[in-house]
Short mmCIF file of C-alpha atoms and ligand atoms in Angstrom, two decimals:
data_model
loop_
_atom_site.label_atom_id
_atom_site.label_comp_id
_atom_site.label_asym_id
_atom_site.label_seq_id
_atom_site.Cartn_x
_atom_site.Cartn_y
_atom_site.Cartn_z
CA UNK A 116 18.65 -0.70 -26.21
CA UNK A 117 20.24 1.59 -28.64
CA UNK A 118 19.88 4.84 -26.11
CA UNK A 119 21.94 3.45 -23.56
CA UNK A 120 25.66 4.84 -22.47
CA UNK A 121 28.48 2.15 -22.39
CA UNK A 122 28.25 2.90 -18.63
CA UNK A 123 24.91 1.91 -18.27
CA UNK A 124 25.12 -0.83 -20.15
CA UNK A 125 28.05 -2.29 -17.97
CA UNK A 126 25.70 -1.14 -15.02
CA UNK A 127 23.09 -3.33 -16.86
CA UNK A 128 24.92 -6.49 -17.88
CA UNK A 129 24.90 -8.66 -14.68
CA UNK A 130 21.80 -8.22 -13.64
CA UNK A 131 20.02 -11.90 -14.44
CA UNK A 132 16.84 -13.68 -13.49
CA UNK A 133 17.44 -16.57 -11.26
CA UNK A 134 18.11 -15.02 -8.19
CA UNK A 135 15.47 -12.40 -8.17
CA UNK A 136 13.32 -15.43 -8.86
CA UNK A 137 15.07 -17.80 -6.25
CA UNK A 138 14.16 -15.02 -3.51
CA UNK A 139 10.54 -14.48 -4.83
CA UNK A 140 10.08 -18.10 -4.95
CA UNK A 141 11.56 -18.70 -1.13
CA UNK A 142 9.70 -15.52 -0.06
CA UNK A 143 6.12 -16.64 -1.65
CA UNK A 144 6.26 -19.97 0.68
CA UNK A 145 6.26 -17.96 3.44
CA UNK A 146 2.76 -17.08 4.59
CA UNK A 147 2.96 -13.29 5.93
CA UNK A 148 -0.74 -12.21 6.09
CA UNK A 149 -0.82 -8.84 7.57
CA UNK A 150 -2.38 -10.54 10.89
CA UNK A 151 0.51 -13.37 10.67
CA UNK A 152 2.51 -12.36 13.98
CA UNK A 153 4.86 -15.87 12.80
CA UNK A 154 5.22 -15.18 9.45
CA UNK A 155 5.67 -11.23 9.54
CA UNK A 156 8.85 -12.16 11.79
CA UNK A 157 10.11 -14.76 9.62
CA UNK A 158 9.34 -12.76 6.20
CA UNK A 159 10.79 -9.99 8.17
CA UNK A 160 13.98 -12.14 9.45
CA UNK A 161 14.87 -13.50 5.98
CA UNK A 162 14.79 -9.93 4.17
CA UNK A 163 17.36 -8.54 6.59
CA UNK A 164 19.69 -10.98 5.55
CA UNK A 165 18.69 -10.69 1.93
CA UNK A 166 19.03 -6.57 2.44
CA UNK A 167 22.16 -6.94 3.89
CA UNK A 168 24.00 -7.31 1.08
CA UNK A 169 23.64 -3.73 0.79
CA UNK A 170 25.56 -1.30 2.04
CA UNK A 171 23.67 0.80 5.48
CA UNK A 172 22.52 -0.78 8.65
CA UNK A 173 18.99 -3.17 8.58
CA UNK A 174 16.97 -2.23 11.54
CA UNK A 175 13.48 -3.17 11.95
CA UNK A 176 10.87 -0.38 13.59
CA UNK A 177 8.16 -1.50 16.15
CA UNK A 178 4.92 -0.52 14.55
CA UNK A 179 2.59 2.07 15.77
CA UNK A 180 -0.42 1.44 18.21
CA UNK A 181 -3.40 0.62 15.98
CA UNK A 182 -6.41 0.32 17.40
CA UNK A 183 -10.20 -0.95 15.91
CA UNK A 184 -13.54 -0.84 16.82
CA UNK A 185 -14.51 -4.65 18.31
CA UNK A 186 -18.16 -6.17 17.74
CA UNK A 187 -19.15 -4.41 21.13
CA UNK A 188 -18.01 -0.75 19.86
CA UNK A 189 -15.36 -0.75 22.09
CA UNK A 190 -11.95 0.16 20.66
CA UNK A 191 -9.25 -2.88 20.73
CA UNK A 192 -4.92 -2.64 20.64
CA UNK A 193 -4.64 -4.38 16.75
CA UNK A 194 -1.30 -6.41 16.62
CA UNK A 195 0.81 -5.24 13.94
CA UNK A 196 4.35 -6.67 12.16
CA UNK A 197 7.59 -4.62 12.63
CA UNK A 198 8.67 -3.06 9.63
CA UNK A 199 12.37 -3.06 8.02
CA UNK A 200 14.20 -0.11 7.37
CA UNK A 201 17.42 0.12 5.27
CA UNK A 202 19.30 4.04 4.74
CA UNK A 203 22.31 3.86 2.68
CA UNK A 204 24.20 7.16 2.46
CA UNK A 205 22.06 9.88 4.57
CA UNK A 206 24.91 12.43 4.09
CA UNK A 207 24.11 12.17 0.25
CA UNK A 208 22.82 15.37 -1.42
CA UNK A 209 20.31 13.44 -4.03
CA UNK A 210 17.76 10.53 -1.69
CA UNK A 211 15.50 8.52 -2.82
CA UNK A 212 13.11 6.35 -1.05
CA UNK A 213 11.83 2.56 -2.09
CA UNK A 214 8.86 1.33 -0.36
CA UNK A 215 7.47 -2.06 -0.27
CA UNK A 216 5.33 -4.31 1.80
CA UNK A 217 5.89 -7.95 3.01
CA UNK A 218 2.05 -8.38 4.43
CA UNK A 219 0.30 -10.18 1.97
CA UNK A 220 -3.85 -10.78 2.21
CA UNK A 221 -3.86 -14.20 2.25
CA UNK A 222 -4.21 -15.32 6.27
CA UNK A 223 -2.38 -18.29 7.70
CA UNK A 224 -5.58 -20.23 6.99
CA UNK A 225 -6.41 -19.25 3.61
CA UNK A 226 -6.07 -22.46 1.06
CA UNK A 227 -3.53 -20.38 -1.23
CA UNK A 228 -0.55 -20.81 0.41
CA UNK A 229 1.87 -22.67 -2.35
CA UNK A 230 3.16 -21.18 -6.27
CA UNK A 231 3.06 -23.65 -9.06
CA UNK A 232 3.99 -22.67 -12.82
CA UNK A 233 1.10 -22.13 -14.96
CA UNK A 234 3.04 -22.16 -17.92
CA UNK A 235 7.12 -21.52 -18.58
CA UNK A 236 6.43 -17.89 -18.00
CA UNK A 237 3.52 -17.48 -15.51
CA UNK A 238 4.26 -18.40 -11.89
CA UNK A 239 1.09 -18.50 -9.78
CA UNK A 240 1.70 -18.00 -6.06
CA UNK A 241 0.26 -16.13 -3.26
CA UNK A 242 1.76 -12.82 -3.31
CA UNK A 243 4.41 -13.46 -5.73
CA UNK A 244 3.12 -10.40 -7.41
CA UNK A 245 1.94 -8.57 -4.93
CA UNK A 246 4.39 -8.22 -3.96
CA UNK A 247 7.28 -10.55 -2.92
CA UNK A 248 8.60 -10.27 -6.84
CA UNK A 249 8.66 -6.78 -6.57
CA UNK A 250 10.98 -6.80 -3.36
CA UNK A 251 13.33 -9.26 -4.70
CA UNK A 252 12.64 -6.53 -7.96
CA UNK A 253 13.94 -3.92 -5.86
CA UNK A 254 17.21 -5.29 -4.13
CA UNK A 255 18.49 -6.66 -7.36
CA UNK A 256 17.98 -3.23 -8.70
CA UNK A 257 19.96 -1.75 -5.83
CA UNK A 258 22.56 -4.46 -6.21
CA UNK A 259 22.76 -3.95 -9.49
CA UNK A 260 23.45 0.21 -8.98
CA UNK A 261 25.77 -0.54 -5.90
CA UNK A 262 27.84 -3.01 -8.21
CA UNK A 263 28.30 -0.20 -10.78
CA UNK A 264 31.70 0.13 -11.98
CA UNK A 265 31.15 3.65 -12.83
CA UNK A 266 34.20 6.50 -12.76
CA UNK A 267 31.99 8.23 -10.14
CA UNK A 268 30.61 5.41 -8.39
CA UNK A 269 27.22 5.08 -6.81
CA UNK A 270 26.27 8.62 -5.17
CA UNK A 271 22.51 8.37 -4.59
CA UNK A 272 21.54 8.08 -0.90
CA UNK A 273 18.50 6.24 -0.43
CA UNK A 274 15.87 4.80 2.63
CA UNK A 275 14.16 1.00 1.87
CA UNK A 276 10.85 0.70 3.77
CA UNK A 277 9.06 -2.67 3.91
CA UNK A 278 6.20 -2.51 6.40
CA UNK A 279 4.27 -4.72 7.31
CA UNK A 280 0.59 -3.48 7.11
CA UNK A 281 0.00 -2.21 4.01
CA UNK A 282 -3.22 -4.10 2.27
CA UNK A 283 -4.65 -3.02 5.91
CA UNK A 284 -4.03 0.49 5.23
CA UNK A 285 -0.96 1.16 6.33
CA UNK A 286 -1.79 2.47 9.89
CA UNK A 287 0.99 0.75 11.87
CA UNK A 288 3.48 2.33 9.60
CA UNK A 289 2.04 5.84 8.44
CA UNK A 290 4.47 7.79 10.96
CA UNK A 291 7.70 6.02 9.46
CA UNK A 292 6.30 6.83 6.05
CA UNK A 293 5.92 9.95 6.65
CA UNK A 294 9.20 10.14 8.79
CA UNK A 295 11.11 8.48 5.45
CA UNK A 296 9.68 10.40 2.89
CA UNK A 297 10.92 13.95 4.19
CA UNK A 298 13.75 15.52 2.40
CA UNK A 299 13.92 13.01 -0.72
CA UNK A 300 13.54 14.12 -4.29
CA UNK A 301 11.31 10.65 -5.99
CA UNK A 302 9.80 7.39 -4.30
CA UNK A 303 9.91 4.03 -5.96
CA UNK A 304 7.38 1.97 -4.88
CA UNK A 305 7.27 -1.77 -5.84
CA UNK A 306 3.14 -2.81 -6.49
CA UNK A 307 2.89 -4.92 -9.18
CA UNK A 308 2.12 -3.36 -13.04
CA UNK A 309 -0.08 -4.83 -15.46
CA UNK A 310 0.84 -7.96 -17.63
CA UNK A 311 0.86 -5.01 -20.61
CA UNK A 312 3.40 -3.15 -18.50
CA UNK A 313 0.55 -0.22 -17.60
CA UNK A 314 1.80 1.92 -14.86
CA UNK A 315 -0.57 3.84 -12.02
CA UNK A 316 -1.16 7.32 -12.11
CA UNK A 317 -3.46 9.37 -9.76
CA UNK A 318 -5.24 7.28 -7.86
CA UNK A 319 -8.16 8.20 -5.18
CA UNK A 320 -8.10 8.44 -1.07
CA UNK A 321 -9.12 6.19 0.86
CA UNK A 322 -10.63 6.41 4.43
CA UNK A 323 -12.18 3.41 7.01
CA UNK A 324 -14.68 3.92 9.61
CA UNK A 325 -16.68 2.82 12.08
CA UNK A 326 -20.04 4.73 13.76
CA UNK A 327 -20.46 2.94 17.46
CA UNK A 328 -24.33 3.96 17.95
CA UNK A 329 -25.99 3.22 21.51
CA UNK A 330 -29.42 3.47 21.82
CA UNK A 331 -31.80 2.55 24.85
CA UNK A 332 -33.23 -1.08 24.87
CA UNK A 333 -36.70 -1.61 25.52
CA UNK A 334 -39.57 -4.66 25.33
CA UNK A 335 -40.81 -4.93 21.74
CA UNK A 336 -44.14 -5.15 22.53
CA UNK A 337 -44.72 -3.03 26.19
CA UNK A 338 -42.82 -0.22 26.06
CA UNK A 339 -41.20 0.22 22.89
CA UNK A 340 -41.54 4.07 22.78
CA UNK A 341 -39.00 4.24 25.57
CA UNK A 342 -36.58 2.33 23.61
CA UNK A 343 -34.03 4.18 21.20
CA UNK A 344 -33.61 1.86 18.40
CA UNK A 345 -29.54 2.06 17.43
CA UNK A 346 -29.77 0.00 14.31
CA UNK A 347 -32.20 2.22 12.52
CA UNK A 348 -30.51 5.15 13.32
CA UNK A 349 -27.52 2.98 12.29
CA UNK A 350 -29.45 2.34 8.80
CA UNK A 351 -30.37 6.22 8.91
CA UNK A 352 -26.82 7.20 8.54
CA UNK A 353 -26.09 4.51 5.96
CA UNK A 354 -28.63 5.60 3.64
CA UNK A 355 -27.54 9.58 4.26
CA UNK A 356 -23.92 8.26 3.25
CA UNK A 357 -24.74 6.70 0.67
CA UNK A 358 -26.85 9.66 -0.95
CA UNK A 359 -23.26 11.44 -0.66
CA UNK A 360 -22.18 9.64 -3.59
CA UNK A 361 -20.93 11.64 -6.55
CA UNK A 362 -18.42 11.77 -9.43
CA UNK A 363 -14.84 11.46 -7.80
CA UNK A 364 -16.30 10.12 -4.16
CA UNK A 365 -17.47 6.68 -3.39
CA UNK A 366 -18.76 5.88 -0.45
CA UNK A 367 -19.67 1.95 0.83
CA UNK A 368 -21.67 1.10 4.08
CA UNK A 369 -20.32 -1.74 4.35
CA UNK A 370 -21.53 -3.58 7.69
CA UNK A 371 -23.78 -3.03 10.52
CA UNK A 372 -23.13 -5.06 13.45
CA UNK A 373 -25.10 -5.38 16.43
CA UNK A 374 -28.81 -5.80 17.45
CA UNK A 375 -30.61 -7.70 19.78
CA UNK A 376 -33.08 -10.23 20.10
CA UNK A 377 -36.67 -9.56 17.95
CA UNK A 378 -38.36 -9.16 20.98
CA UNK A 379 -36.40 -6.03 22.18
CA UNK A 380 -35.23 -2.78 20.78
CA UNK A 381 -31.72 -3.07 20.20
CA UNK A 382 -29.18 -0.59 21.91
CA UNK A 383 -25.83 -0.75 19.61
CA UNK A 384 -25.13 -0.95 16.45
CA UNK A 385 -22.00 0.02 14.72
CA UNK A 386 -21.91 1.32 10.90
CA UNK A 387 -18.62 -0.10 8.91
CA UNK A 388 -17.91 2.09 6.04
CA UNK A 389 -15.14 3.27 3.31
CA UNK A 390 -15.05 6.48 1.40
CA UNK A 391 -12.83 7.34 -1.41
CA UNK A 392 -12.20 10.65 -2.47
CA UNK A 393 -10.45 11.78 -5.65
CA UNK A 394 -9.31 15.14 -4.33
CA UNK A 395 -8.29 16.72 -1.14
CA UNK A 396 -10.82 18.76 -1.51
CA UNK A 397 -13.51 16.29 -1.63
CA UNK A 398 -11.96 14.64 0.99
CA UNK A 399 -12.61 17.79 3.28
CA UNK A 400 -15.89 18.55 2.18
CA UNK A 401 -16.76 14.51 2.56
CA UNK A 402 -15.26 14.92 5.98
CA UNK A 403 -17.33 17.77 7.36
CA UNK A 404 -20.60 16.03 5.79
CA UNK A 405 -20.03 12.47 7.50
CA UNK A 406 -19.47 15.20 11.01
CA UNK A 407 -22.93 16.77 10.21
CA UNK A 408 -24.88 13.69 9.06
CA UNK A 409 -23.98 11.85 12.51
CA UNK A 410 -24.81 14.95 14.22
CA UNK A 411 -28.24 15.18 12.56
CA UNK A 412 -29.05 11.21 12.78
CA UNK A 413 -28.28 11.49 16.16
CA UNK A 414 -30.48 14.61 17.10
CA UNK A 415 -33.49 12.82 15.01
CA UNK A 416 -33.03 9.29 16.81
CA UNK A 417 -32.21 10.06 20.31
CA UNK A 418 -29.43 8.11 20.30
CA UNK A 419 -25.23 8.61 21.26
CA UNK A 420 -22.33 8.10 18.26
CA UNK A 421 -18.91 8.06 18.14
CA UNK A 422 -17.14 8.22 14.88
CA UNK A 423 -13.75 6.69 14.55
CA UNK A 424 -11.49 6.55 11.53
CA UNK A 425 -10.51 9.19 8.99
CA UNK A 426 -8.54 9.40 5.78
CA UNK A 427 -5.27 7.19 6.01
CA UNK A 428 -4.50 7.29 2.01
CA UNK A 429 -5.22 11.17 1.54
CA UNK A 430 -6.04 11.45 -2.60
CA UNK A 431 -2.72 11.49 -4.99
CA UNK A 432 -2.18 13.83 -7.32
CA UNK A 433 -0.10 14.19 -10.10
CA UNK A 434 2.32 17.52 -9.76
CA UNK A 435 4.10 18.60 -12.54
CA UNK A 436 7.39 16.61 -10.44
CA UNK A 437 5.30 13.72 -10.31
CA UNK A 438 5.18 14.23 -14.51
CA UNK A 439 8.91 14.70 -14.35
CA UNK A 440 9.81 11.69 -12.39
CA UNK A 441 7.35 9.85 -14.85
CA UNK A 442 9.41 11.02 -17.66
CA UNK A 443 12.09 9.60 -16.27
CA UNK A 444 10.84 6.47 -15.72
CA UNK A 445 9.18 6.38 -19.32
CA UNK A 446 12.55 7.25 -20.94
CA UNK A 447 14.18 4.65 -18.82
CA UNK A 448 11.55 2.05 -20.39
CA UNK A 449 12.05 2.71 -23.57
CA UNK A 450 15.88 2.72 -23.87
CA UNK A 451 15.36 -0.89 -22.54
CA UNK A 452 12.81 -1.65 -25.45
CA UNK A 453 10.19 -2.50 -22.59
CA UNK A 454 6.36 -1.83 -23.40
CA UNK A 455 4.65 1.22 -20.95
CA UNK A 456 1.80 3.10 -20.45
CA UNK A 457 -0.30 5.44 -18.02
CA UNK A 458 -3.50 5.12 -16.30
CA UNK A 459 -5.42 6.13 -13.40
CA UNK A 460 -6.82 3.15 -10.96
CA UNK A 461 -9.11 3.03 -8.50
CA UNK A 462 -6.69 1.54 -5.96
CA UNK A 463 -4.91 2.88 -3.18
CA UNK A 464 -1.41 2.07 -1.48
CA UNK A 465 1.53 3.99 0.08
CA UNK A 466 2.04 6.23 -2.74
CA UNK A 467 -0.84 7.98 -1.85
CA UNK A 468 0.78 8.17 1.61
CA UNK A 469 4.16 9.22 -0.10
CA UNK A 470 2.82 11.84 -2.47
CA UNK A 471 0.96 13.91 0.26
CA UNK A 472 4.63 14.62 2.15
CA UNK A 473 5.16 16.22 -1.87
CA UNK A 474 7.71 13.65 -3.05
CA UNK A 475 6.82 12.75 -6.20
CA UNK A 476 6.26 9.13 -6.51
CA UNK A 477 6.15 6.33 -8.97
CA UNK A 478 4.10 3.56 -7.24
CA UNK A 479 3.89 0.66 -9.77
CA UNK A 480 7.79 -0.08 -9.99
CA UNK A 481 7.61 -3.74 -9.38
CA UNK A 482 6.94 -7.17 -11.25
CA UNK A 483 4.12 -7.23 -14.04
CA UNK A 484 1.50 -9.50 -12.74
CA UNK A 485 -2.56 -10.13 -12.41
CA UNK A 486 -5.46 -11.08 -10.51
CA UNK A 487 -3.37 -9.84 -6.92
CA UNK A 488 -5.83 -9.94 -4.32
CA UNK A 489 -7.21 -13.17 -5.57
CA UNK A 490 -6.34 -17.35 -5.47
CA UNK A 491 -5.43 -16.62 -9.00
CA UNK A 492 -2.91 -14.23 -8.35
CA UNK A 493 0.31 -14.52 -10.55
CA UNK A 494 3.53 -13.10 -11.89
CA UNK A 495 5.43 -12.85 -15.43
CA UNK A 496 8.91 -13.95 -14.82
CA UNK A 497 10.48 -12.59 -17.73
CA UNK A 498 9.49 -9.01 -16.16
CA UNK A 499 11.78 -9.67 -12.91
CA UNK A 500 15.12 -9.11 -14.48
CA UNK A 501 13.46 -6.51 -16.52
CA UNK A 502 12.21 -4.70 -13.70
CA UNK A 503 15.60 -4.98 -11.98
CA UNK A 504 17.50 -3.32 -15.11
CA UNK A 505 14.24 -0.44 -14.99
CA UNK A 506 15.29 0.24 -11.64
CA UNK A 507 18.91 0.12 -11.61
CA UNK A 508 18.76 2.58 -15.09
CA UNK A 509 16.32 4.68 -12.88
CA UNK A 510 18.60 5.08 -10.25
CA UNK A 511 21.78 5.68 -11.78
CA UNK A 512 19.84 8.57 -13.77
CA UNK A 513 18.37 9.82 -10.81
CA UNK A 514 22.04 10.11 -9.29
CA UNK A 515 23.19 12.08 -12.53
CA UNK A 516 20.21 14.47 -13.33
CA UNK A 517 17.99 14.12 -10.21
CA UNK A 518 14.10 14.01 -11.10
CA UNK A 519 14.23 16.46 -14.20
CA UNK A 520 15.10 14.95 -17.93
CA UNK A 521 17.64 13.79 -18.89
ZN1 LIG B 644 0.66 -4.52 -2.77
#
């Protein structure tokens, strides 16, 4: 830790493991799957008290009407969480935002719902690395940079998010992204690294949809020329999707629903698919494709669709302020002797969200962990306290030189 100041090393020195781990550990046995009214309010109860410890006012935000396309293509209010917002020195003339999530993907029924230690190291728990770790990551950090004895004292005005719909896209809580990310000069965002300590880069967008296609039903045998058959035309469009596939854009039909008995020609059918995009402009062109293909399948088959959806995580790209912030970060790492590296992913979360307000944003600031997403999921304890030094370093740089190097 050789290039540290003496005042960052006091900043530094109390920061210790067991209470980051106490709150990960009392957060992880609550069960806050994104559709978890219960939990959401309880995960969302017990980190305003945690949070309070900071300086600012906790408030929690009602989310934004969602809505989805239902089995019978008609759209359908989605419950959603309410999401906790902390803002510690607005006046300041350097902000930063943190963002995290407490929605987790494991429902209130799913069979993972308790951690056990895999070995002194490795606790395995439903979201303990995705990403309860990484909030209890995060305040420790901040308590760490509020507790700083400094000669100027803690400066740095900053807004904590912690929605509750991110691994379902974020669409509850988009607005008060948006909203929070104006007007700050970085984003710290607390998804889980890599055991190695590999950090995300770019990543791609991401966009969900739904094609509602009503056809006319008719007798499979008498008349079936008067019919309009909805799940071909529904298969039509899939297969036109599909053939839109390319370097930097994915696309996934993923579901047709619908149908009707074998004896008749089905009406509806509704097309479930993703697309991911690299770049904006992809995203555009992918956009104004998906708009002519529907228009075209529907011409051809006789039949009525509605599209619904769009791009909710546009495509992030690195800007030379994302490099800086990087830099930053990097340096930070190494004066603490902790292992880091770069790579692009294939994944998508509210960074992408952050970086197309232009904040640059650094979106794998919490615990290293593995297999999130999955019964296997775990964390690496000794990277809690570690993380928590990472951020509180980051921070009290950030206050003194803003986002360019030190
Ligand atoms: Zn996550």
């Amino acid at each position: 830790m050789s290039g540290l100041t003496g005042e960052e090393r006091d900043l530094l020195a109390p920061v210790e493991r067991e209470p980051i781990l106490a709150h990960t550990l009392e957060w992880a046995a609550i069960n806050s799957g994104t559709a978890n009214m219960q939990g959401l309010a309880a995960m969302a109860e017990r980190l305003a008290a945690a949070f309070s410890a900071l300086p600012g006012e906790v408030r929690l935000s009602d989310p934004a009407p969602v809505e989805k396309v239902d089995g019978q293509g008609r759209p359908r209010a989605v419950p959603h969480g309410r999401h906790l917002v902390l803002s510690v020195r607005p006046e300041a003339a350097r902000r930063v935002i943190l963002t995290g999530h407490m929605d987790t993907v494991y429902a209130a029924d799913h069979p993972f719902q308790t951690c056990d230690w895999l070995d002194a190291n490795t606790l395995h728990g439903p979201g303990t690395a995705d990403m309860k770790g990484g909030l209890a990551v995060m305040l420790a950090g901040l308590a760490a940079y509020e507790r700083a004895n400094s000669k100027l004292g803690p400066a740095l005005g900053y807004d904590v998010l912690i929605n509750s719909d991110e691994e379902t896209g974020s669409l509850s809580s988009a607005p008060l992204i948006t909203d929070l990310a104006r007007g700050k000069i970085a984003a710290l965002t607390y998804e889980p690294a890599l055991p190695g300590g590999q950090m995300a880069r770019a990543r791609p967008g991401s966009g969900n949809y739904a094609v509602v296609v009503h056809g006319r039903s008719a007798h499979a045998g008498r008349n079936p020329e008067e019919g309009r058959n909805a799940v071909l035309a529904a298969g039509d469009l899939a297969l036109r999707l599909a053939a839109m596939r390319r370097p930097g854009l994915s696309v996934n039909p993923a579901r047709i629903e619908g149908g009707a008995p074998n004896n008749t020609v089905p009406d509806l059918a509704i097309l479930h698919f993703n697309m991911r995009p690299a770049t904006s402009e992809l995203a555009a062109e992918a956009q104004a494709f998906i708009k002519a293909a529907v228009a075209e399948v529907s011409a051809a088959h006789e039949v009525h669709m509605h599209l619904h959806g769009q791009v909710s995580r546009p495509p992030k790209a690195i800007s030379p302020a994302t490099e800086a912030l990087y830099g930053v970060v990097s340096k930070a790492a190494a004066d603490l002797g902790q292992p880091m590296s770069w790579k692009d992913t294939g994944g998508v979360c509210d960074g992408n969200n952050i970086a197309a307000c232009g904040v640059p944003v650094l979106d794998t600031m919490g615990a290293l962990g593995g297999a999130i997403h999955s019964p296997d999921e775990f964390l690496l304890a000794d990277s809690l306290d570690a993380r928590a030094r990472l951020t509180a370093l980051v921070l009290y740089r950030l206050d003194r030189h803003g986002v360019l190097p030190a």
